[in-house]
Short mmCIF file of C-alpha atoms in Angstrom, two decimals:
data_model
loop_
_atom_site.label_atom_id
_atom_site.label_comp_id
_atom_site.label_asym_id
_atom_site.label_seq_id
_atom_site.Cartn_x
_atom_site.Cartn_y
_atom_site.Cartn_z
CA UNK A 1 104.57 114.73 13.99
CA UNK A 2 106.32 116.68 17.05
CA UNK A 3 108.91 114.24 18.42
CA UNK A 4 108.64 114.46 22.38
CA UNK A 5 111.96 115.22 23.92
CA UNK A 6 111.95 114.00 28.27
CA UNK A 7 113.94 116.60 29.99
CA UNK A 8 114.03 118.31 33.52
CA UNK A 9 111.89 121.03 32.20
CA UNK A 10 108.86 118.69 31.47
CA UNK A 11 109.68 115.41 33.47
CA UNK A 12 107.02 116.15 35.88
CA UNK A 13 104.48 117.20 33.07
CA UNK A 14 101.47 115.46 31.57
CA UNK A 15 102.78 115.49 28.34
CA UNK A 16 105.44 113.41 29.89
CA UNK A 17 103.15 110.76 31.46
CA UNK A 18 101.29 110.18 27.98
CA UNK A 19 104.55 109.24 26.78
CA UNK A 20 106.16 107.36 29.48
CA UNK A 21 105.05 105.46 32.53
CA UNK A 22 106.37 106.26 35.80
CA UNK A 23 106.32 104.73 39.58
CA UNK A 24 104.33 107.94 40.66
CA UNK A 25 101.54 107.60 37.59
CA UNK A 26 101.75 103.95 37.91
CA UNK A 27 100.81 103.50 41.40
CA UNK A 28 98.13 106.33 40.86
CA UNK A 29 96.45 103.77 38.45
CA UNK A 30 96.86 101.10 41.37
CA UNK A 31 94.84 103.32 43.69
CA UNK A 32 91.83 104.54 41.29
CA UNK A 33 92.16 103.86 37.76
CA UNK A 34 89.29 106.88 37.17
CA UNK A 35 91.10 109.36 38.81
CA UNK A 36 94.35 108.62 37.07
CA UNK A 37 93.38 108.01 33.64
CA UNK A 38 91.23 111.23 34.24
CA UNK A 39 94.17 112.84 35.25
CA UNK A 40 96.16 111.59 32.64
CA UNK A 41 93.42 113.19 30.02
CA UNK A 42 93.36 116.50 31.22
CA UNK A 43 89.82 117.01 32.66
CA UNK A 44 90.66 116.50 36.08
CA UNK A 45 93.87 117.78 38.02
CA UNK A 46 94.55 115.98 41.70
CA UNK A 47 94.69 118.04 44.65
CA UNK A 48 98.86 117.38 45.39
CA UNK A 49 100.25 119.97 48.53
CA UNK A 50 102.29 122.24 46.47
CA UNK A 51 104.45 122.71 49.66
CA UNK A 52 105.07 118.89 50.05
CA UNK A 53 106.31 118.83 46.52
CA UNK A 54 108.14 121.99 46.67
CA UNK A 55 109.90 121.42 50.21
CA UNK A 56 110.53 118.33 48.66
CA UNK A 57 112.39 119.55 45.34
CA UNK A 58 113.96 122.42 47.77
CA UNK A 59 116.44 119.25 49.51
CA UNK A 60 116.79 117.07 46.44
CA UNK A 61 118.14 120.26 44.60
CA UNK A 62 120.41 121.04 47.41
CA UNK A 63 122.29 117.91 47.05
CA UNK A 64 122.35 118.13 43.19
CA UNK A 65 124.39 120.98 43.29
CA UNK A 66 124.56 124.19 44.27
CA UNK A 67 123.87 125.95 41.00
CA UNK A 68 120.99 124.07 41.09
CA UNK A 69 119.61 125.05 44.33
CA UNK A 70 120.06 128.54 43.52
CA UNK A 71 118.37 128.00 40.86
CA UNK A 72 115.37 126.30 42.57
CA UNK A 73 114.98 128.48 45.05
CA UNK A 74 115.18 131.98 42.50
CA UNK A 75 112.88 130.14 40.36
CA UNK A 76 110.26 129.27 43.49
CA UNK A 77 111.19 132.53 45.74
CA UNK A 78 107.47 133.42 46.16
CA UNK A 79 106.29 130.11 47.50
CA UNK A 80 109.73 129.95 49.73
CA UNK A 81 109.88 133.57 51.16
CA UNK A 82 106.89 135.35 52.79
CA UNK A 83 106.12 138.38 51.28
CA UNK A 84 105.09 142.29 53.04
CA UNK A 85 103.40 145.26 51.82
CA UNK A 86 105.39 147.03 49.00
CA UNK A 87 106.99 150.90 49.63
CA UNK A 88 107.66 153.65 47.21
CA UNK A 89 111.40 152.70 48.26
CA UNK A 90 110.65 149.56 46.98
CA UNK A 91 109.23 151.04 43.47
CA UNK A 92 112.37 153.18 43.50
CA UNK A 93 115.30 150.80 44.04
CA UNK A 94 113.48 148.17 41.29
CA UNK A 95 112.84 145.69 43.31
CA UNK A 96 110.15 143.02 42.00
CA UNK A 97 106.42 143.63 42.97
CA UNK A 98 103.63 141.97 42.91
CA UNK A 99 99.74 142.83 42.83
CA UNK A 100 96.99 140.25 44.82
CA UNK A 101 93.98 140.63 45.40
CA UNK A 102 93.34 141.64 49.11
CA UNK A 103 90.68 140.71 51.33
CA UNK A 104 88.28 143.67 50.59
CA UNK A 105 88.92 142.95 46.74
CA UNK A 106 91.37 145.91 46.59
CA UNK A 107 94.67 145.18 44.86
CA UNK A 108 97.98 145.70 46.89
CA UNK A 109 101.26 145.81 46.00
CA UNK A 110 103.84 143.27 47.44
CA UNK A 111 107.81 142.53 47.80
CA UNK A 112 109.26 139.36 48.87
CA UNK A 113 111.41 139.47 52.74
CA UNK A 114 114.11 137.16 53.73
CA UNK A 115 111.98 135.20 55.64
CA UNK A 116 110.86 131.68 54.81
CA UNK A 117 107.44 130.08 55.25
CA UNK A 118 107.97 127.62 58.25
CA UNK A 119 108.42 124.16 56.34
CA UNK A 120 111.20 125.87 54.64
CA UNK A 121 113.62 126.01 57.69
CA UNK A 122 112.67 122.12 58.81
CA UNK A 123 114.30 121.67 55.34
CA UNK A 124 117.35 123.49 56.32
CA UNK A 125 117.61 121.66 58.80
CA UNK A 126 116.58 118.15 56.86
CA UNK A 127 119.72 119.21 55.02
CA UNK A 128 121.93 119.98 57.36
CA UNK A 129 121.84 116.83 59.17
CA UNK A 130 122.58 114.92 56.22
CA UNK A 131 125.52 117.67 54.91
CA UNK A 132 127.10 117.12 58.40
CA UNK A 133 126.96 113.41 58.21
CA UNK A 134 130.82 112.36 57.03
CA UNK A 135 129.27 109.03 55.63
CA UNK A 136 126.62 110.64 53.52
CA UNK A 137 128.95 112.82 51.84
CA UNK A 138 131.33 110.30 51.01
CA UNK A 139 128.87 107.79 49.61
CA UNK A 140 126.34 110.58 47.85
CA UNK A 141 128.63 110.79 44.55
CA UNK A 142 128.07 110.44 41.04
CA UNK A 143 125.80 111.46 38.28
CA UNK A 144 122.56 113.20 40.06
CA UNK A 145 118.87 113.53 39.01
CA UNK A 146 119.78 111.64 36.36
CA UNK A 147 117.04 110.49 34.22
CA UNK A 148 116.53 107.46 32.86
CA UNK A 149 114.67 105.71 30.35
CA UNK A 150 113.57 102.42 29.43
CA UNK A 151 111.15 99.73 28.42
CA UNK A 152 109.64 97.43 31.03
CA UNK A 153 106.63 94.33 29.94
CA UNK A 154 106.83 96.21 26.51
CA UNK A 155 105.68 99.60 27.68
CA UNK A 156 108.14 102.72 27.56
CA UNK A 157 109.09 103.87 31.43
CA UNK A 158 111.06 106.63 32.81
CA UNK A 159 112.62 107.52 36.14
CA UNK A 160 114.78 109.98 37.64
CA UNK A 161 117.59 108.52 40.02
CA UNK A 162 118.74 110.69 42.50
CA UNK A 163 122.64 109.91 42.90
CA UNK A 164 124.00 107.03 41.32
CA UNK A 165 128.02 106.09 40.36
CA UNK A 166 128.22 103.42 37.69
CA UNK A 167 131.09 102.14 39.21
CA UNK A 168 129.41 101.33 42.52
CA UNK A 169 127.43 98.34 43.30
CA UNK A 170 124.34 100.35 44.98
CA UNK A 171 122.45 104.09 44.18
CA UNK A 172 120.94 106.09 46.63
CA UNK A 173 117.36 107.72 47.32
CA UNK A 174 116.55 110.83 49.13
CA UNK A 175 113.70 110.02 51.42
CA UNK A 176 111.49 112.14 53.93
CA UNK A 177 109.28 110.60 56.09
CA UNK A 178 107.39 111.70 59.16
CA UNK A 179 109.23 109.25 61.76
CA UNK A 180 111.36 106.40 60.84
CA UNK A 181 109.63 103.82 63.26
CA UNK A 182 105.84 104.88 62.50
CA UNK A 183 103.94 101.97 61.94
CA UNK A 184 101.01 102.35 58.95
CA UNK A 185 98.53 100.32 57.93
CA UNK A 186 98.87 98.53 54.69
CA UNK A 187 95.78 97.54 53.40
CA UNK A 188 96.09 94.56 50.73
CA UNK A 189 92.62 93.73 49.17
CA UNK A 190 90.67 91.86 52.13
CA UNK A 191 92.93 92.35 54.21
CA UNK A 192 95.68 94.61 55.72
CA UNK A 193 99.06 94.71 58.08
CA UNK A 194 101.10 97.02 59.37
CA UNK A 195 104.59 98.35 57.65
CA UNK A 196 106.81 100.82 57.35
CA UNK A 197 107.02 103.85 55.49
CA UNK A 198 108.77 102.45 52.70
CA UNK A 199 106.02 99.58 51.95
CA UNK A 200 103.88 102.36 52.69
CA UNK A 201 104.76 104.69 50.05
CA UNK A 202 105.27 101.29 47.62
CA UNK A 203 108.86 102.56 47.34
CA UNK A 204 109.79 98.66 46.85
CA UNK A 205 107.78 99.11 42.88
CA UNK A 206 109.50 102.76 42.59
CA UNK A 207 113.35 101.31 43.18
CA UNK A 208 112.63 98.08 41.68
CA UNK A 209 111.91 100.31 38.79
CA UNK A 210 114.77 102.34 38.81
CA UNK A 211 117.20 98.78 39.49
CA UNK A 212 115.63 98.09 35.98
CA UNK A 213 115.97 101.25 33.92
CA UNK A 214 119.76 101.45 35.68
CA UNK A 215 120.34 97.43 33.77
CA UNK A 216 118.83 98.85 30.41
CA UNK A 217 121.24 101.55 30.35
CA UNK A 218 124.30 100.97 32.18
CA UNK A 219 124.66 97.16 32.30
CA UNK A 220 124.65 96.06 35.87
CA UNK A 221 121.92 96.02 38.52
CA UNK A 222 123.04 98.13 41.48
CA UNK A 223 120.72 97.66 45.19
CA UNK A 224 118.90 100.38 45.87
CA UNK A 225 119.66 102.48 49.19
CA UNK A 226 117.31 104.88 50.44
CA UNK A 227 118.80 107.93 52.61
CA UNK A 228 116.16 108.53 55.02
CA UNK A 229 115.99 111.77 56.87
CA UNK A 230 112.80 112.81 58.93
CA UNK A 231 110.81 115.91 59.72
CA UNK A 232 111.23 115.52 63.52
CA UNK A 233 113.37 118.16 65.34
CA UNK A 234 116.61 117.42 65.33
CA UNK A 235 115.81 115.32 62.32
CA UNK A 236 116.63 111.45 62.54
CA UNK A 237 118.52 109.52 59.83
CA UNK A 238 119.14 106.32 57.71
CA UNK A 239 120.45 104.17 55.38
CA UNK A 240 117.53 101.83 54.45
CA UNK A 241 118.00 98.92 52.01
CA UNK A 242 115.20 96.72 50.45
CA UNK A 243 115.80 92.89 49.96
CA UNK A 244 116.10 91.96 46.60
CA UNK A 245 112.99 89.40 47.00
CA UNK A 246 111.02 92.63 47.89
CA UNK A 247 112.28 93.98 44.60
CA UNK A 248 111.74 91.22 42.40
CA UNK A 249 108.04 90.76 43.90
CA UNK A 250 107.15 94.48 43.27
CA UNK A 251 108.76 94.07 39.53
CA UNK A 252 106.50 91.20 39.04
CA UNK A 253 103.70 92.72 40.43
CA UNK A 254 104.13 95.43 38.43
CA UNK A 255 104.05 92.94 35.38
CA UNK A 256 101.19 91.52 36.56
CA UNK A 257 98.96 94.82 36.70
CA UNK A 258 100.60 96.67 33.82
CA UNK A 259 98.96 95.06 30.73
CA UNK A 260 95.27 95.85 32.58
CA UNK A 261 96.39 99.21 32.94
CA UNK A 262 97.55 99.45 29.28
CA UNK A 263 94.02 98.62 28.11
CA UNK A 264 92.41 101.68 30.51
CA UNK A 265 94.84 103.96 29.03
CA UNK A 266 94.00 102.52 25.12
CA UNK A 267 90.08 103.17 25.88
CA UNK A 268 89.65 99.51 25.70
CA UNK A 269 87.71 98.74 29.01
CA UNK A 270 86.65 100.71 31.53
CA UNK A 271 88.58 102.32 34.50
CA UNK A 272 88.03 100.56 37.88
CA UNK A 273 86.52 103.65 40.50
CA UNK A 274 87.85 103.22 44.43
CA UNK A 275 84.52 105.70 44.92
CA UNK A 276 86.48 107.48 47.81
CA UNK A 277 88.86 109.68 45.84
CA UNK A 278 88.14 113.09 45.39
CA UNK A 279 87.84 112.46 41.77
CA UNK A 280 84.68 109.81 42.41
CA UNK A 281 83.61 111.57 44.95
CA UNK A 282 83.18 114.71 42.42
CA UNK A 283 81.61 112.50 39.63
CA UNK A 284 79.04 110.06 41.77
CA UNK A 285 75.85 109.55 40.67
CA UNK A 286 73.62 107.67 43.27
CA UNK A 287 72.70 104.03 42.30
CA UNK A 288 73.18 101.00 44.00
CA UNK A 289 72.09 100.62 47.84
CA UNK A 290 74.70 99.55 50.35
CA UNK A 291 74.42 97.74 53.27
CA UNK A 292 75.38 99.82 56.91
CA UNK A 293 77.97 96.92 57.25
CA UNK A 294 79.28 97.52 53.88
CA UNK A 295 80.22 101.03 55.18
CA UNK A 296 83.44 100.52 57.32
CA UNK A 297 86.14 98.22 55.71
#
């Protein structure tokens, strides 16, 4: 039997998920255990923004290094650079063309300009608030994209933590968020409240996971700092810490829900459907009546 090897190449893979859990599969399974497990199976892929990820990758791989941002942005040039017709100058001096398919159905021939699609130079500038920021530099040292792995309530987990120093106390989190002070609406089984961005996003499970995978490995239990930087123009900025309570809560939540979740993956009961994903909205079959009230929660 193969033996499965995690590294950059595949982190983000499925193969990768059916061997390790993850914050970002995990709290997929939270939202619709159909869609997820589904996912997870290979006979249904979720509609992600390729951009989002991509712009996404584009900043954490500036701050990695810079070998590595060259390298992200060679290997991604035709989703980062908009592209024109191709010449016979073009054909001539070697540069790299590609065919599409045009609107009438006819193929054309294309080059790649300097010029970036338009989320592209928000990043920039994502970045260069942060790069100019004497405090960020100073504390944003130590081993980078590092992954990590682990065993949490008996189940094998992995993580990727974006700068951490083993001799520090803390490890940092790139962030990017809309507006720092946006309020959104946390909804919490019958009921719901309003929260940040980082309860939100249920970033308190993803570091509390990390905090753990750092003790496995390394020995000590460092707070999590999240470097917040938004998409506003100019960009806004922060350090944002999460209480240790909030950790320790989304840890044991996370041991709470995790054996359930072990027995969708293992075929041994059946996956919960939200029936408002895209994934239950593609595989409905009309049953059971609802009430109009029952409509609006």
């Amino acid at each position: 039997m193969k033996t499965f090897r995690l590294s950059d190449a595949n982190y983000y893979s499925r193969e990768a998920n059916q061997h390790y859990m993850s914050a970002t599969l995990f709290k997929q399974f939270l939202a619709c255990e159909a869609e997820a497990l589904a996912e997870l199976r290979g006979v249904w892929t979720l509609e992600r923004s390729p951009t989002a990820l991509l712009v996404g990758n584009y900043l954490h791989s500036y701050f990695e290094s810079p070998e590595a941002h060259q390298e992200f942005i060679k290997a991604n040039a035709w989703s980062i650079y908009k592209p024109r017709a191709a010449t016979k100058k073009d054909e001539k001096d070697g540069v790299e063309i590609r065919e599409i398919e045009g609107k009438d159905n006819t193929k054309k021939k294309i080059v790649l300009t300097n010029e970036m699609y338009a989320d592209y130079p928000k990043a920039d500038k994502m970045i260069k608030v942060l790069d100019d920021d004497q405090t960020f530099r100073k504390v944003y040292q130590g081993n980078k994209e590092e992954i990590l792995t682990g065993e949490i309530g008996g189940m094998p987990w992995m993580g990727k933590v974006d700068c951490f120093d083993p001799t520090k106390s803390f490890f940092l989190d790139l962030k990017t968020t809309e507006d720092l002070h946006k309020r959104h609406w946390i909804q919490a089984g019958d009921r719901g409240h309003w929260g940040s961005f980082v309860e939100a996003y249920s970033y308190p499970l993803q570091m509390a996971v990390y905090q753990e995978l750092i003790r496995q490995n390394y020995g000590t239990r460092p707070a999590p700092i999240l470097v917040a930087v938004t998409k506003q123009d100019p960009p806004d900025k922060a350090f944002v810490a999460i209480p240790q309570d909030d950790l320790d809560e989304a840890m044991q939540q996370l041991l709470d829900a995790q054996p359930r979740i072990e027995q969708v993956i293992a075929g041994e009961t059946n996956p919960y459907r939200c029936e408002q994903c895209d994934y239950c909205r593609a595989t409905k079959h009309l049953g059971q009546i609802i009430s109009m009230n029952e409509l609006i929660e």
